[in-house]
PDB file of C-alpha atoms in Angstrom:
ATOM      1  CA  UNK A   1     -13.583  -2.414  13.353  1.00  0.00           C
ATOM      2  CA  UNK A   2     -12.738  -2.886   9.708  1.00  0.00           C
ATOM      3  CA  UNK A   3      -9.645  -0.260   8.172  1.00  0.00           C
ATOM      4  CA  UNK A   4      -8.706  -0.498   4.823  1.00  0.00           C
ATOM      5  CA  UNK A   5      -4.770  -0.675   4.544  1.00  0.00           C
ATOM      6  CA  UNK A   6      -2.664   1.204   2.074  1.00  0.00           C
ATOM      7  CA  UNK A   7       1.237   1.611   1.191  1.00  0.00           C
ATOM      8  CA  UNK A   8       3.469   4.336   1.715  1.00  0.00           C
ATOM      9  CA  UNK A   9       3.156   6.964  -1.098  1.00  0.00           C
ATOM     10  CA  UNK A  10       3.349   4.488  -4.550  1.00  0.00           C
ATOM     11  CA  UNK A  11       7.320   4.414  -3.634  1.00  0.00           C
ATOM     12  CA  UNK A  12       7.313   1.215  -1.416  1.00  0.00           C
ATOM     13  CA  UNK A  13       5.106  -1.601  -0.664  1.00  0.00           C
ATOM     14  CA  UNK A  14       6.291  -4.148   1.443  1.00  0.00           C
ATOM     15  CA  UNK A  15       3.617  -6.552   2.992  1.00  0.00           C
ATOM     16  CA  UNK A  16       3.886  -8.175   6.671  1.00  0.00           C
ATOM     17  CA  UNK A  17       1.768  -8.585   9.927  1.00  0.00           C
ATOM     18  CA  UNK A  18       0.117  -6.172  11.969  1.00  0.00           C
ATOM     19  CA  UNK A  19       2.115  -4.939  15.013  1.00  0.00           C
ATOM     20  CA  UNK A  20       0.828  -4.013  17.944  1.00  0.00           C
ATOM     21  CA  UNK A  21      -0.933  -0.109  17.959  1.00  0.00           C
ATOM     22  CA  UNK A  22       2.108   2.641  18.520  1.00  0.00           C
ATOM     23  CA  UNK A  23       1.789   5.701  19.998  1.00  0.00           C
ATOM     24  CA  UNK A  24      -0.156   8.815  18.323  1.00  0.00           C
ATOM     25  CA  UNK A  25       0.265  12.342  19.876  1.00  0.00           C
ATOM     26  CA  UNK A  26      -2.919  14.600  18.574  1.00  0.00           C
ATOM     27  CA  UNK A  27      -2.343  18.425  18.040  1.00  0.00           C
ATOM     28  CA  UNK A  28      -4.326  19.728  21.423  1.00  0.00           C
ATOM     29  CA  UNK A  29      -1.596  16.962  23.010  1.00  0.00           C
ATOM     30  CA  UNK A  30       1.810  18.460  21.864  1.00  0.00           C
ATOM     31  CA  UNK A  31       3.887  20.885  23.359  1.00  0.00           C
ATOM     32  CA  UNK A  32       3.642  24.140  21.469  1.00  0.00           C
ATOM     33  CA  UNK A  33       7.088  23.956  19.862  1.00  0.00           C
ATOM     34  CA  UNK A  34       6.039  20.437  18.991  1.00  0.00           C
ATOM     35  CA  UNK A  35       3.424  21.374  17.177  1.00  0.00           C
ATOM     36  CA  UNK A  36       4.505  24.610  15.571  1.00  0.00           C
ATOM     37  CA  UNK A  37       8.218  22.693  14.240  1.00  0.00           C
ATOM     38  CA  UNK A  38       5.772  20.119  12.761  1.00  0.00           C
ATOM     39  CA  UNK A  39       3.315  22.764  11.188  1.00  0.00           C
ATOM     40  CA  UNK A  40       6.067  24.649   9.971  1.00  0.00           C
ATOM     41  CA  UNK A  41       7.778  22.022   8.162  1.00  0.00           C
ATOM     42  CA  UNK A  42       4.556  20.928   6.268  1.00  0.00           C
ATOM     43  CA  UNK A  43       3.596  24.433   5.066  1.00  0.00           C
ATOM     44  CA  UNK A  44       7.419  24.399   3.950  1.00  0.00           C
ATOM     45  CA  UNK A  45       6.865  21.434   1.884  1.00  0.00           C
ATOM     46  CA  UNK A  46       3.448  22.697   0.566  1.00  0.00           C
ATOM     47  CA  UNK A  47       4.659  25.783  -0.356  1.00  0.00           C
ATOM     48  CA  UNK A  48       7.718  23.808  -2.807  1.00  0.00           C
ATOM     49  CA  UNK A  49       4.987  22.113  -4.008  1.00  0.00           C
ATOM     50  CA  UNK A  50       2.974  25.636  -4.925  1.00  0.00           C
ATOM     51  CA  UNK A  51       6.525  26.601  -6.807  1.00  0.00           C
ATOM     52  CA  UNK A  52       6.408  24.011  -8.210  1.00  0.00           C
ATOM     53  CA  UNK A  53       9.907  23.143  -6.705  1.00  0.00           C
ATOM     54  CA  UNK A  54      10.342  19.585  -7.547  1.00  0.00           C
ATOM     55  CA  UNK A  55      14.672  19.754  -6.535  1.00  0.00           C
ATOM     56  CA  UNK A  56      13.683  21.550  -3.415  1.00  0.00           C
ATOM     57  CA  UNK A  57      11.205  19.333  -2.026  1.00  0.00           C
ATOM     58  CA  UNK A  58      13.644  16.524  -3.047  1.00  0.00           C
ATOM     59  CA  UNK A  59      16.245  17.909  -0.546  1.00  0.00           C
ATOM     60  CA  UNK A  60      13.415  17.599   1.710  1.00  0.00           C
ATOM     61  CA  UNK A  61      12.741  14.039   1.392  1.00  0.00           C
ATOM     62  CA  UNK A  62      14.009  11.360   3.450  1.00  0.00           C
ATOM     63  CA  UNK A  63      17.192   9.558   1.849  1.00  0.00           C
ATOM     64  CA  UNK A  64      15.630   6.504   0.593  1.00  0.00           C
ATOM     65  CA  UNK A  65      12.807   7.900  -0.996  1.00  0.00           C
ATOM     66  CA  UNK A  66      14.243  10.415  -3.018  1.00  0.00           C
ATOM     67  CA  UNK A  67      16.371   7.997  -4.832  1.00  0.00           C
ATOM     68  CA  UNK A  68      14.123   7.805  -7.314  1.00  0.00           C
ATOM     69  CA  UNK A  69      12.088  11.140  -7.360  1.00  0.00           C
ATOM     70  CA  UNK A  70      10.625  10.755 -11.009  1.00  0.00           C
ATOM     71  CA  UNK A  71       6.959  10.332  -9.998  1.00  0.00           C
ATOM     72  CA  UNK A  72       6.858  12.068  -7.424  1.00  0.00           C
ATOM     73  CA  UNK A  73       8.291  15.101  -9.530  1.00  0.00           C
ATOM     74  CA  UNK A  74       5.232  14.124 -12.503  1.00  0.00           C
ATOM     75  CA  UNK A  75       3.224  14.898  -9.297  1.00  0.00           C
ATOM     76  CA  UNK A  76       4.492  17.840  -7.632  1.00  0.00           C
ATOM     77  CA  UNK A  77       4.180  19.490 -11.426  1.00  0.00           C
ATOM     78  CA  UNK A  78       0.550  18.341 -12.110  1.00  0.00           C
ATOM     79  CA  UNK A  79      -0.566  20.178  -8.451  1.00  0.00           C
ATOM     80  CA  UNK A  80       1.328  22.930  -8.692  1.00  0.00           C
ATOM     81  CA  UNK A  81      -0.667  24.203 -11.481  1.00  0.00           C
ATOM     82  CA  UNK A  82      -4.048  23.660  -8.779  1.00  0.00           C
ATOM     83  CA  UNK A  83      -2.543  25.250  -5.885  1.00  0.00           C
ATOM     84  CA  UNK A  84      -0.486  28.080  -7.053  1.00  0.00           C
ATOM     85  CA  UNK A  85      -1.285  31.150  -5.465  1.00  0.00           C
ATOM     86  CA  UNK A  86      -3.738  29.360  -2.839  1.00  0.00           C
ATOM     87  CA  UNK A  87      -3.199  30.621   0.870  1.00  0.00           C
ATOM     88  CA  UNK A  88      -2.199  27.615   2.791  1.00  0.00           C
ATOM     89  CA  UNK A  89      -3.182  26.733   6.132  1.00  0.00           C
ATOM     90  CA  UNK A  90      -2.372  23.876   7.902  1.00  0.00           C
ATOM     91  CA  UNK A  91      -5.941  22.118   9.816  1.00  0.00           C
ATOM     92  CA  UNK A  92      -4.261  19.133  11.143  1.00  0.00           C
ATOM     93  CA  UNK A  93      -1.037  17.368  12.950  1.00  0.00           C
ATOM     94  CA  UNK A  94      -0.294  14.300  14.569  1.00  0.00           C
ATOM     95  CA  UNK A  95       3.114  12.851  15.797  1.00  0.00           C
ATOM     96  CA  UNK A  96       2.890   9.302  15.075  1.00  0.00           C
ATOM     97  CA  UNK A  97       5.630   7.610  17.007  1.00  0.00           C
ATOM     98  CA  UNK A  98       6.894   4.314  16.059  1.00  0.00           C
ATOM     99  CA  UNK A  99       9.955   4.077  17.260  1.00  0.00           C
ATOM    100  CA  UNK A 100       9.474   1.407  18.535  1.00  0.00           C
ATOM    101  CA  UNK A 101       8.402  -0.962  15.591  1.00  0.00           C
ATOM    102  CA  UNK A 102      10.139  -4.339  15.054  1.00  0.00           C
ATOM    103  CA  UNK A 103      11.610  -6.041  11.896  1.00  0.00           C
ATOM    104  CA  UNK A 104      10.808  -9.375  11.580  1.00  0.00           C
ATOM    105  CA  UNK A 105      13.864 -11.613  11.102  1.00  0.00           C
ATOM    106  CA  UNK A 106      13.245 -11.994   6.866  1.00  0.00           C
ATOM    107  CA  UNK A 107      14.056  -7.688   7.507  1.00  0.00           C
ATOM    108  CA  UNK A 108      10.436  -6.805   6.943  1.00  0.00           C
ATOM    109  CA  UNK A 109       8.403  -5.038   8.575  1.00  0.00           C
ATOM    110  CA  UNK A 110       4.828  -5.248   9.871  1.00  0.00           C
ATOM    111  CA  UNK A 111       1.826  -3.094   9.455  1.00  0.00           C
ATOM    112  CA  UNK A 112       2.228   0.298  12.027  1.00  0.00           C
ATOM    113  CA  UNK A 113      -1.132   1.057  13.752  1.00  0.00           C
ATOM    114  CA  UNK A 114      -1.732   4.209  15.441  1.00  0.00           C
ATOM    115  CA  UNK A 115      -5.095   4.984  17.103  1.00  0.00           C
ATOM    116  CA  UNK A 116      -5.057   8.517  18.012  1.00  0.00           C
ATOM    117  CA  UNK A 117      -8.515   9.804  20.496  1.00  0.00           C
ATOM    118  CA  UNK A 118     -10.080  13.333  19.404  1.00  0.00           C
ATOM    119  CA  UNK A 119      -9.775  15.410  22.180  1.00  0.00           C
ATOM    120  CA  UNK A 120     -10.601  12.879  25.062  1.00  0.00           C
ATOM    121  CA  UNK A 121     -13.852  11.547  23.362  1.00  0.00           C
ATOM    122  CA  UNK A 122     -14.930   8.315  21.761  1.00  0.00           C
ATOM    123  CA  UNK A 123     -13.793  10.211  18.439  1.00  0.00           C
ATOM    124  CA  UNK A 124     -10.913   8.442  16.690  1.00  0.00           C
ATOM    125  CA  UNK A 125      -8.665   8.698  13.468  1.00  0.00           C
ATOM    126  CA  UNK A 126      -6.779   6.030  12.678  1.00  0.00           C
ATOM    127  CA  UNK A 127      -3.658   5.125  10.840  1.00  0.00           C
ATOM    128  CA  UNK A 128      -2.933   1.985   9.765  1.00  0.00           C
ATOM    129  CA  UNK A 129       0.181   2.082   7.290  1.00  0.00           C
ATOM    130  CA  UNK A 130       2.199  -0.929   5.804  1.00  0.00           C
ATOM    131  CA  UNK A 131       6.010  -0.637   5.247  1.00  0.00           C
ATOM    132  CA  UNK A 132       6.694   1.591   8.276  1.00  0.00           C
ATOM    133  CA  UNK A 133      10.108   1.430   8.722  1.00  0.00           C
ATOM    134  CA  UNK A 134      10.746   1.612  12.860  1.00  0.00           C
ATOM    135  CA  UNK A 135      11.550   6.075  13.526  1.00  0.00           C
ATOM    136  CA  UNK A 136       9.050   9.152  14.775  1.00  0.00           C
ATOM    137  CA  UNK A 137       6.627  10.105  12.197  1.00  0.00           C
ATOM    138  CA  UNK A 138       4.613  12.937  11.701  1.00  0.00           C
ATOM    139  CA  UNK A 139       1.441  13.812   9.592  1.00  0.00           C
ATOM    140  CA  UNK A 140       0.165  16.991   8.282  1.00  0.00           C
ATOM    141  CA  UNK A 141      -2.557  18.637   6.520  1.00  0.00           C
ATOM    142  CA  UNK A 142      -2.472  21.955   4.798  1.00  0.00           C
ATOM    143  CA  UNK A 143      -5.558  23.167   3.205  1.00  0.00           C
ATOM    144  CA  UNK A 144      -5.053  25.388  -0.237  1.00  0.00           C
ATOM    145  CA  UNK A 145      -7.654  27.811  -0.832  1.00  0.00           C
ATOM    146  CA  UNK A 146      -7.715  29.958  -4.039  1.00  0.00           C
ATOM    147  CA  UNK A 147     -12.128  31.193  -3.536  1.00  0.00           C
ATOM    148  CA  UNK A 148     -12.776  28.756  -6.029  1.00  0.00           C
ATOM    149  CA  UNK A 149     -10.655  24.992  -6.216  1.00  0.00           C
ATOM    150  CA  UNK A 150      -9.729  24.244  -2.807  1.00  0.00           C
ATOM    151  CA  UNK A 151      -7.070  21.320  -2.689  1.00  0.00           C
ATOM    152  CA  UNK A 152      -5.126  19.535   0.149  1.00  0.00           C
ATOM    153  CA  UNK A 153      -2.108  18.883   0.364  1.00  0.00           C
ATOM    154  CA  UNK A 154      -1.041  15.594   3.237  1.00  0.00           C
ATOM    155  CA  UNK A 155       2.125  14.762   4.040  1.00  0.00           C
ATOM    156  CA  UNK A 156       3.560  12.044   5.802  1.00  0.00           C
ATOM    157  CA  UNK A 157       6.848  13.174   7.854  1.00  0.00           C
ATOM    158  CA  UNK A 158       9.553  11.320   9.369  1.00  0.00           C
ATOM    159  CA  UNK A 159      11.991  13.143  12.021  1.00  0.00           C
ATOM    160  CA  UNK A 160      15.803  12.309  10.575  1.00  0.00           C
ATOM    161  CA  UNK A 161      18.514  13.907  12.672  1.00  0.00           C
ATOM    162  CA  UNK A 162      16.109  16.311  14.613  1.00  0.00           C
ATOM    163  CA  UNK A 163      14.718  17.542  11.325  1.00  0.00           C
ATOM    164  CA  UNK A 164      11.258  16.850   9.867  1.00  0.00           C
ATOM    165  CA  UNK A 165      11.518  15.437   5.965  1.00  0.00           C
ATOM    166  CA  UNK A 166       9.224  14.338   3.745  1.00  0.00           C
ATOM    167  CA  UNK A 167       8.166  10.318   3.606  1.00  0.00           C
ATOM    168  CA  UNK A 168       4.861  10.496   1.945  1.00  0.00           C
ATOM    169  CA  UNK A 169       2.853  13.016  -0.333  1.00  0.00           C
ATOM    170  CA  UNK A 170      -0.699  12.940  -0.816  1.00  0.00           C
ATOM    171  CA  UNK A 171      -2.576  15.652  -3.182  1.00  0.00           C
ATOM    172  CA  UNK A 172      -6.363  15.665  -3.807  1.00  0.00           C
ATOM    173  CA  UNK A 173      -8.977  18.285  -4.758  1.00  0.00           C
ATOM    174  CA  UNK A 174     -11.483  19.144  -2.204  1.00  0.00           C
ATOM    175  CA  UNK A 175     -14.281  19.219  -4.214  1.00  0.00           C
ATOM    176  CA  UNK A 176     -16.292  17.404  -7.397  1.00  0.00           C
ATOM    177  CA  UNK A 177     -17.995  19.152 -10.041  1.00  0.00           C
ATOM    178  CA  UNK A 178     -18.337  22.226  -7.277  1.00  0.00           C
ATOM    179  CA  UNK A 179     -19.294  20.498  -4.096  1.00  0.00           C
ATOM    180  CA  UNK A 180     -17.895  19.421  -1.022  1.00  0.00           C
ATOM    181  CA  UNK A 181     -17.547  15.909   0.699  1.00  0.00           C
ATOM    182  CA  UNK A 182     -20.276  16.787   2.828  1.00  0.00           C
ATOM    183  CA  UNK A 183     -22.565  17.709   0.475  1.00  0.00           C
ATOM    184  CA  UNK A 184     -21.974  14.569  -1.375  1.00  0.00           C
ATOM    185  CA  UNK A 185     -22.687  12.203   2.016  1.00  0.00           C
ATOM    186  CA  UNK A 186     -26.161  14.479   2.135  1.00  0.00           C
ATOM    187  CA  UNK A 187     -27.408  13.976  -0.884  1.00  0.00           C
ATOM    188  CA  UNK A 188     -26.608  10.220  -0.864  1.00  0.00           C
ATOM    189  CA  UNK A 189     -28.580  10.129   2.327  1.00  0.00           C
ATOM    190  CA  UNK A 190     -31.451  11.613   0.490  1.00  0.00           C
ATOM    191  CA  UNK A 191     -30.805   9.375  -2.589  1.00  0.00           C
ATOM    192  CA  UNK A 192     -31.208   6.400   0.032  1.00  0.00           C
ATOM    193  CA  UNK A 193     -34.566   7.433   1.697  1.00  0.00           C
ATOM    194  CA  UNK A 194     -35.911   7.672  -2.011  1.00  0.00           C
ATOM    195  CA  UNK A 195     -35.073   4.332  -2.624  1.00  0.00           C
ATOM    196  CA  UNK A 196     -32.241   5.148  -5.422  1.00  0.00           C
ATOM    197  CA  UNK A 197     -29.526   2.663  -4.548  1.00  0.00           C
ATOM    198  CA  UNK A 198     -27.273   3.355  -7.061  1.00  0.00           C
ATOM    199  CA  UNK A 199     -27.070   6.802  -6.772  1.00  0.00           C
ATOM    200  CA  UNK A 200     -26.503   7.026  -3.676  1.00  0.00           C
ATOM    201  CA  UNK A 201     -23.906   4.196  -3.605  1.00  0.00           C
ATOM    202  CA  UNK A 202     -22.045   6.088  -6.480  1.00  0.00           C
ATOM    203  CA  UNK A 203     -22.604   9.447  -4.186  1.00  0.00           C
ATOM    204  CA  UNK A 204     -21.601   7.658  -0.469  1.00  0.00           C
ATOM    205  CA  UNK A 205     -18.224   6.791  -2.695  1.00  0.00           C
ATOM    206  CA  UNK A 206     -17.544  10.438  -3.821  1.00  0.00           C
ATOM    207  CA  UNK A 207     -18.236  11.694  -0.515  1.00  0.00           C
ATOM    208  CA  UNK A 208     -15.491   9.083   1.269  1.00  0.00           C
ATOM    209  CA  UNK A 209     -13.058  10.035  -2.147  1.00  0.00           C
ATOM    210  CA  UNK A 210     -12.916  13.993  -1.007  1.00  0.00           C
ATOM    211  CA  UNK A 211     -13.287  13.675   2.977  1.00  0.00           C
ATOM    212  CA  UNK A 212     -10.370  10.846   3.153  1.00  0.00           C
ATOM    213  CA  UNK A 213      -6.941  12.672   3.096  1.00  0.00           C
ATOM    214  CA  UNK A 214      -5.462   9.420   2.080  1.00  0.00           C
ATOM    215  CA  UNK A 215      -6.378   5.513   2.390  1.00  0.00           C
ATOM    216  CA  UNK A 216      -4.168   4.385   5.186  1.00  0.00           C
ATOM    217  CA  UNK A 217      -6.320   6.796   7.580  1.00  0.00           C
ATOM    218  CA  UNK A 218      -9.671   5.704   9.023  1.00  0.00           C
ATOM    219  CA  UNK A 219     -12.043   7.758  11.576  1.00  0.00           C
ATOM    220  CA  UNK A 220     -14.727   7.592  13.692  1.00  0.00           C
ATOM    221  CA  UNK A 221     -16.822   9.376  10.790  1.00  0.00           C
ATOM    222  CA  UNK A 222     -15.708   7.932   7.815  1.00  0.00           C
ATOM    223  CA  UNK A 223     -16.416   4.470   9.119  1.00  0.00           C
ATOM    224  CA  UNK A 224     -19.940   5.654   9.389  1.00  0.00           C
ATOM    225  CA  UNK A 225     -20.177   6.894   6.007  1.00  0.00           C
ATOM    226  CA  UNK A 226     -18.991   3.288   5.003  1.00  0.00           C
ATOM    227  CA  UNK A 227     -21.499   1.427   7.265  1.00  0.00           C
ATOM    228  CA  UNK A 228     -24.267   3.588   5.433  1.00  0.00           C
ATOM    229  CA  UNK A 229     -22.455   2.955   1.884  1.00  0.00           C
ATOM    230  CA  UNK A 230     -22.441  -0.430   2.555  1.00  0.00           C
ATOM    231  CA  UNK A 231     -26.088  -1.086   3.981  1.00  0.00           C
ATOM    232  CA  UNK A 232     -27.376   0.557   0.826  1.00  0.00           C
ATOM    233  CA  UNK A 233     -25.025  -1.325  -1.863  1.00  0.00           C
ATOM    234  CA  UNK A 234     -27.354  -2.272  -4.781  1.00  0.00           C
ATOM    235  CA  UNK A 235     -27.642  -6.448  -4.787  1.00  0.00           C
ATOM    236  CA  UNK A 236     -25.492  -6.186  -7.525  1.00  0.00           C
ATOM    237  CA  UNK A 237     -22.431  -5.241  -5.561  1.00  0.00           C
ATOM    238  CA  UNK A 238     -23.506  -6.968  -1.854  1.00  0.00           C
ATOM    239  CA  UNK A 239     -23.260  -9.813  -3.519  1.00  0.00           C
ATOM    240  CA  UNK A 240     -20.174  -9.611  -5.309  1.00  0.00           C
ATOM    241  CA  UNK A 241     -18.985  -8.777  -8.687  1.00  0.00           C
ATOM    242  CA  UNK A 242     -16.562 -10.958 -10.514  1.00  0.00           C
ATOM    243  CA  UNK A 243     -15.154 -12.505 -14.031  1.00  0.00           C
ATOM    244  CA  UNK A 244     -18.360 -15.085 -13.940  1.00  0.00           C
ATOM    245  CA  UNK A 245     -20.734 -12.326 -12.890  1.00  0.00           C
ATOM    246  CA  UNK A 246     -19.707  -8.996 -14.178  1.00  0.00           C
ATOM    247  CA  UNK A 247     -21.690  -5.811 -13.703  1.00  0.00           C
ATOM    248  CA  UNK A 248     -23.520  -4.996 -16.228  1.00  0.00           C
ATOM    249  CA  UNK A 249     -25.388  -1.475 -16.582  1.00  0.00           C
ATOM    250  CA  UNK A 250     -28.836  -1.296 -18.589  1.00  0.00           C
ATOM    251  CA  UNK A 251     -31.318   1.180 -18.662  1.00  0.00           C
ATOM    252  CA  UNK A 252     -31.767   4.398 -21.311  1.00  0.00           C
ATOM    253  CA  UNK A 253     -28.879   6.048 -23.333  1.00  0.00           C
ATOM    254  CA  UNK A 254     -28.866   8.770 -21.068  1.00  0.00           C
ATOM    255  CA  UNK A 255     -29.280   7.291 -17.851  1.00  0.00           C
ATOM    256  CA  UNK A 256     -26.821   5.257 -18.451  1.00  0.00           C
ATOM    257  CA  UNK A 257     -24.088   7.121 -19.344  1.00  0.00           C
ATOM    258  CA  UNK A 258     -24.842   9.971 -16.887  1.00  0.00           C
ATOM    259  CA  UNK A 259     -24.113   7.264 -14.483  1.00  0.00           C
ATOM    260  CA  UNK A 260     -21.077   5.630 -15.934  1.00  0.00           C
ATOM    261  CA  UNK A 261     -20.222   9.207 -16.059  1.00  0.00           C
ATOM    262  CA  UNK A 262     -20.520   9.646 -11.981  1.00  0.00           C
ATOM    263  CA  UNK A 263     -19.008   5.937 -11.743  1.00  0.00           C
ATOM    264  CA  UNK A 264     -15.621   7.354 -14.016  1.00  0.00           C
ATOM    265  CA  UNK A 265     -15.814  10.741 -11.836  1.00  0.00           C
ATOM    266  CA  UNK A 266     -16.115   8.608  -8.345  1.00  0.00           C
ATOM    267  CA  UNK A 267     -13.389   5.970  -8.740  1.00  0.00           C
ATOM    268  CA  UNK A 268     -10.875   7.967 -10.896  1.00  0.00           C
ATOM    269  CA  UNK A 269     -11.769  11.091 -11.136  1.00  0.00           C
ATOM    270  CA  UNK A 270     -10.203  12.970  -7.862  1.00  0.00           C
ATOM    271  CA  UNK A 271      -7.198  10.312  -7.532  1.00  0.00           C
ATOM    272  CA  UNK A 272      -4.066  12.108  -8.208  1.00  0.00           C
ATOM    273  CA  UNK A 273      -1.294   9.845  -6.367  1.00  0.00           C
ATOM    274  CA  UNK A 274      -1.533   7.795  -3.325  1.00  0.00           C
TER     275      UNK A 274
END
């Protein structure tokens, strides 16, 4: 099973080996002050983030990382101005516990997995996060919805002292040019069974850009939207781009463009900070 592998936040990036899989409690598994001291703290943070509250949710964030909060504050102010207002509700958390992660003797430290079951089924999501310094983690997500711009707001957690604090903040719309994630991975399948490759390569992408909270996470689901993405890759892109064969897009004026246009939307246009 392939998982693509991302830092934490765009503070740190340190590279090593994979460790063994840690321990993942799901939401249905935690005691019910667990879960609620969890929830609570993430709506906290999303709601400094509404306020735009860039010295508050600093005083939230675990020592190391809000060293240097400039970024992060660049962030918190372009969001704000998406989610103010929006009622928050938090749809997911997990208690990621890798406590018991090892540094290897350079003082690195290895790739954290944590496979965490949907309530007792085959279902899985997956976090696979690089950096992870050994400590109990937890990771929310709080849904903003204003009627008309939905956003979410994903924080990774880390448990300092008996408190929750902020490690990691991840921000994305939940929708492109009006529509949903879902509707995206529909009409790509539709795009497929017309025989329009590129289009619905370009649309598979969008869909996996809004229904991905962030890249270190991989499910059951998403992993079958990339098997389908993948099968249906133009021969163009199965068989590799590169300097000595670069992609080159021909066809009409307007065809073109409307599709460079979808390309620009797909790879930058919902990335805010990861």
């Amino acid at each position: 099973m392939m998982r693509r592998k991302t830092g934490l936040l765009a503070l740190v990036l340190l590279v090593g080996g994979v460790a063994s899989a840690e321990v993942c409690t799901t939401q249905s598994q935690m005691t019910g002050p667990e879960r609620e001291a969890l929830a609570a703290a993430a709506r906290g943070l999303a709601a400094k983030v509404q306020a735009g509250d860039v010295s508050g949710l600093r005083a939230a964030t675990a020592a190391e990382y809000a060293k240097d909060f400039g970024g992060i504050g660049d962030v918190v102010g372009s969001t704000s101005a998406h989610v103010k207002g929006g009622t928050l509700k938090v749809e997911q958390v997990y208690v990621l516990d890798g406590t018991q992660l090892k540094r290897a003797a350079d003082g690195s430290v290895p790739d954290a997995q944590f496979f965490c079951s949907l309530n007792k089924s085959v279902a899985e999501a997956d976090f696979i996060i690089s950096g992870l310094a050994p400590g109990r983690y937890g990771f929310a997500i709080v849904d903003v919805a204003d009627g008309s711009a939905p956003w979410r707001l994903s924080f990774l957690l880390r448990q300092d002292q008996g408190q929750w604090v902020m490690a990691g903040f991840y921000p994305k719309p939940l929708l492109a040019a009006g529509h949903d994630g879902l509707w995206y991975w529909t009409q790509a399948r539709q795009m497929t069974l017309q025989k329009e490759r590129w289009n619905a390569w370009l649309y598979y992408q969008q869909a996996e850009n809004l229904l991905r909270p962030t890249n270190f996470i991989q499910s059951t689901h998403l992993e079958k939207l990339k098997a389908e993405q993948t099968a249906v890759a133009p021969p163009a892109l199965s068989e590799g781009v590169s300097a000595e064969s670069p992609l080159v897009v021909k066809g009409p004026m307007a065809r073109s463009t409307g599709l460079l246009r979808l390309a620009w939307m797909t790879l930058w246009g919902t990335t805010r900070w990861m």
